[in-house]
């Protein structure tokens, strides 16, 4: 569940930098990007303070969290089950908006649809082992595991979207995307990571948005 502060709609969108100067026009455009344009009318403007958790559904709160990212444009963001309450259409729109920024993002989640917006999977197993695979290789591996289960007559198919096919030969640009799958988990990088590099990845001062 996203962190919802006590305050106005403007402060919700600007959090954690609530004193930042952003025009109403820019904020309106961001609300439109995340499909929350009706909220402005519902609450009566950017400077109205309302009981947000009673006004916004969980899905709307998740879209609001993405709006904050689009406003603040952080260098790095971790998305933990950030679209769990959304339909696939809204989820796709949010990730497409995020991909247009220069923000590096890591997603933690259970939805297979998240593969469409990432290039690499870092899988962390319960015995402390890990593997780093491209999304395509990860899907092939899981399909083989499913097809090899005794008594399972189902045919496993791996279908790649055009986005995934284009990433068959992965290239990491300034906006690296990382996918983390629970309870086994996921990430993005050109090469395998050493233990020291993995430790460094988690050595960040994180601000909740």
Coordinates of C-alpha atoms in Angstrom, one line a residue:
X1 CA 0.0 0.0 0.0
X2 CA 1.5 3.4 -1.0
X3 CA 2.2 5.9 1.8
X4 CA -0.5 8.6 1.8
X5 CA 0.3 11.7 3.8
X6 CA -2.1 14.1 5.5
X7 CA -2.3 17.2 3.2
X8 CA -3.6 18.6 0.0
X9 CA -3.6 17.0 -3.4
X10 CA -0.7 19.3 -4.3
X11 CA 1.3 18.0 -1.3
X12 CA 0.4 14.4 -2.2
X13 CA 1.8 14.8 -5.7
X14 CA 5.0 16.7 -4.5
X15 CA 5.8 14.4 -1.6
X16 CA 8.5 14.0 -0.4
X17 CA 9.5 17.5 -1.7
X18 CA 6.3 19.3 -0.7
X19 CA 7.9 22.8 -1.0
X20 CA 8.9 22.3 -4.6
X21 CA 7.4 24.8 -7.1
X22 CA 5.4 22.9 -9.8
X23 CA 2.7 24.6 -11.9
X24 CA -0.9 23.5 -11.8
X25 CA -0.7 22.8 -15.5
X26 CA 2.2 20.4 -15.0
X27 CA 0.4 18.6 -12.1
X28 CA -2.7 18.3 -14.2
X29 CA -0.8 16.7 -17.0
X30 CA 0.8 14.2 -14.6
X31 CA -2.7 13.3 -13.2
X32 CA -3.8 12.7 -16.8
X33 CA -0.8 10.5 -17.5
X34 CA -1.7 8.2 -14.6
X35 CA -5.5 8.3 -15.3
X36 CA -6.4 10.3 -12.2
X37 CA -7.6 13.5 -13.9
X38 CA -11.1 13.1 -12.2
X39 CA -9.6 13.3 -8.7
X40 CA -8.9 17.0 -9.2
X41 CA -12.7 17.6 -9.8
X42 CA -13.7 15.2 -7.0
X43 CA -11.8 17.0 -4.3
X44 CA -12.3 20.5 -5.6
X45 CA -8.7 21.6 -6.5
X46 CA -5.1 21.1 -5.7
X47 CA -5.2 22.8 -2.4
X48 CA -8.1 21.0 -0.7
X49 CA -7.2 18.7 2.2
X50 CA -9.4 15.6 2.4
X51 CA -9.3 12.2 4.2
X52 CA -7.4 10.6 1.3
X53 CA -7.6 6.9 2.4
X54 CA -11.4 7.3 2.4
X55 CA -11.5 9.1 -0.9
X56 CA -9.1 7.0 -3.0
X57 CA -9.4 3.3 -3.7
X58 CA -6.2 1.2 -3.4
X59 CA -5.8 1.2 -7.2
X60 CA -6.0 5.0 -7.2
X61 CA -3.5 5.3 -4.4
X62 CA -1.1 3.2 -6.5
X63 CA -1.6 5.4 -9.5
X64 CA -1.0 8.4 -7.2
X65 CA 2.4 6.9 -6.1
X66 CA 3.4 6.6 -9.8
X67 CA 2.3 10.3 -10.3
X68 CA 4.8 11.2 -7.6
X69 CA 7.5 9.4 -9.4
X70 CA 6.7 11.3 -12.6
X71 CA 6.8 14.6 -10.7
X72 CA 10.0 14.0 -8.7
X73 CA 11.9 12.1 -11.4
X74 CA 14.2 10.2 -9.0
X75 CA 17.3 8.5 -10.4
X76 CA 16.3 5.2 -8.8
X77 CA 13.1 3.7 -7.6
X78 CA 12.0 0.3 -6.1
X79 CA 8.4 -0.7 -6.9
X80 CA 7.1 -3.3 -4.4
X81 CA 3.8 -4.8 -5.7
X82 CA 3.2 -1.3 -7.0
X83 CA 0.4 -2.4 -9.4
X84 CA -1.1 -5.2 -7.5
X85 CA -4.6 -3.5 -7.3
X86 CA -4.6 -2.4 -11.0
X87 CA -5.9 -4.0 -14.1
X88 CA -3.4 -4.8 -16.9
X89 CA -4.3 -1.7 -19.0
X90 CA -3.6 0.7 -16.1
X91 CA -0.5 -1.2 -15.2
X92 CA 0.8 -1.1 -18.8
X93 CA 0.1 2.7 -19.0
X94 CA 2.0 3.4 -15.8
X95 CA 5.1 1.4 -16.8
X96 CA 5.1 3.0 -20.2
X97 CA 5.0 6.4 -18.7
X98 CA 7.8 5.4 -16.3
X99 CA 9.9 4.1 -19.2
X100 CA 9.8 7.5 -20.8
X101 CA 11.8 9.0 -17.9
X102 CA 15.4 8.4 -17.0
X103 CA 14.6 6.6 -13.8
X104 CA 16.1 3.3 -13.1
X105 CA 13.5 1.0 -11.6
X106 CA 13.3 -2.3 -9.8
X107 CA 10.0 -4.1 -9.6
X108 CA 9.1 -6.6 -6.9
X109 CA 6.0 -8.6 -7.7
X110 CA 4.2 -11.8 -8.6
X111 CA 2.5 -10.7 -11.9
X112 CA 3.9 -12.3 -15.0
X113 CA 2.7 -9.2 -16.9
X114 CA 5.6 -7.3 -15.3
X115 CA 8.0 -9.1 -17.7
X116 CA 6.7 -6.9 -20.5
X117 CA 8.4 -3.9 -18.9
X118 CA 11.7 -5.3 -17.8
X119 CA 14.8 -6.8 -19.4
X120 CA 16.3 -8.9 -16.7
X121 CA 15.2 -11.2 -13.9
X122 CA 17.2 -11.6 -10.7
X123 CA 15.9 -14.7 -8.9
X124 CA 16.7 -15.2 -5.3
X125 CA 15.9 -18.6 -3.8
X126 CA 15.3 -19.5 -0.2
X127 CA 18.6 -21.3 0.1
X128 CA 20.5 -18.0 -0.6
X129 CA 21.3 -18.9 -4.2
X130 CA 20.6 -16.4 -7.0
X131 CA 20.6 -16.2 -10.8
X132 CA 20.5 -13.4 -13.2
X133 CA 18.8 -14.1 -16.5
X134 CA 17.2 -12.1 -19.4
X135 CA 13.4 -12.2 -19.3
X136 CA 13.4 -14.5 -22.3
X137 CA 15.8 -17.0 -20.8
X138 CA 13.9 -16.9 -17.5
X139 CA 10.6 -17.7 -19.2
X140 CA 12.2 -20.5 -21.2
X141 CA 13.7 -22.0 -18.0
X142 CA 10.4 -21.9 -16.2
X143 CA 8.6 -23.4 -19.2
X144 CA 11.0 -26.3 -19.2
X145 CA 10.6 -26.8 -15.5
X146 CA 6.8 -26.9 -15.9
X147 CA 7.0 -29.4 -18.8
X148 CA 9.3 -31.7 -16.9
X149 CA 7.0 -32.1 -13.9
X150 CA 5.9 -35.8 -13.7
X151 CA 2.2 -36.3 -14.6
X152 CA 1.9 -32.8 -16.1
X153 CA 0.6 -33.2 -19.6
X154 CA 0.1 -29.5 -20.3
X155 CA 2.2 -27.9 -23.0
X156 CA 4.1 -24.9 -21.8
X157 CA 4.4 -22.1 -24.3
X158 CA 6.6 -19.0 -24.1
X159 CA 5.3 -16.1 -26.1
X160 CA 7.3 -13.0 -26.3
X161 CA 5.7 -9.6 -26.9
X162 CA 7.3 -7.3 -29.6
X163 CA 8.9 -5.4 -26.7
X164 CA 10.5 -8.7 -25.4
X165 CA 11.5 -9.8 -28.9
X166 CA 13.3 -6.5 -29.4
X167 CA 15.2 -7.2 -26.1
X168 CA 16.5 -10.7 -27.2
X169 CA 19.9 -9.1 -27.3
X170 CA 19.6 -6.9 -24.2
X171 CA 21.1 -3.5 -24.2
X172 CA 21.2 -1.5 -21.0
X173 CA 20.7 2.2 -21.4
X174 CA 20.6 5.1 -18.9
X175 CA 17.2 3.9 -17.7
X176 CA 17.8 0.3 -16.5
X177 CA 14.8 -1.6 -15.5
X178 CA 15.0 -4.3 -12.9
X179 CA 12.4 -6.9 -12.0
X180 CA 12.3 -8.6 -8.6
X181 CA 10.1 -11.6 -8.3
X182 CA 8.9 -12.9 -4.9
X183 CA 9.6 -15.2 -3.2
X184 CA 12.3 -15.9 -5.7
X185 CA 13.4 -12.6 -7.1
X186 CA 14.6 -10.5 -10.1
X187 CA 17.0 -7.6 -11.6
X188 CA 18.7 -5.9 -14.7
X189 CA 22.3 -5.6 -15.6
X190 CA 24.6 -6.4 -18.5
X191 CA 26.8 -8.8 -16.6
X192 CA 26.5 -11.1 -13.6
X193 CA 26.9 -9.4 -10.2
X194 CA 29.4 -10.3 -7.5
X195 CA 28.4 -10.5 -3.9
X196 CA 30.0 -7.1 -3.3
X197 CA 28.0 -5.6 -6.1
X198 CA 24.8 -7.1 -4.9
X199 CA 25.5 -5.6 -1.4
X200 CA 26.2 -2.2 -3.0
X201 CA 22.9 -2.3 -4.8
X202 CA 21.0 -2.3 -1.5
X203 CA 23.2 0.4 0.1
X204 CA 20.9 3.3 -0.6
X205 CA 19.1 5.9 1.5
X206 CA 15.5 5.2 0.5
X207 CA 12.7 7.7 0.6
X208 CA 9.2 6.3 0.5
X209 CA 7.1 7.7 -2.3

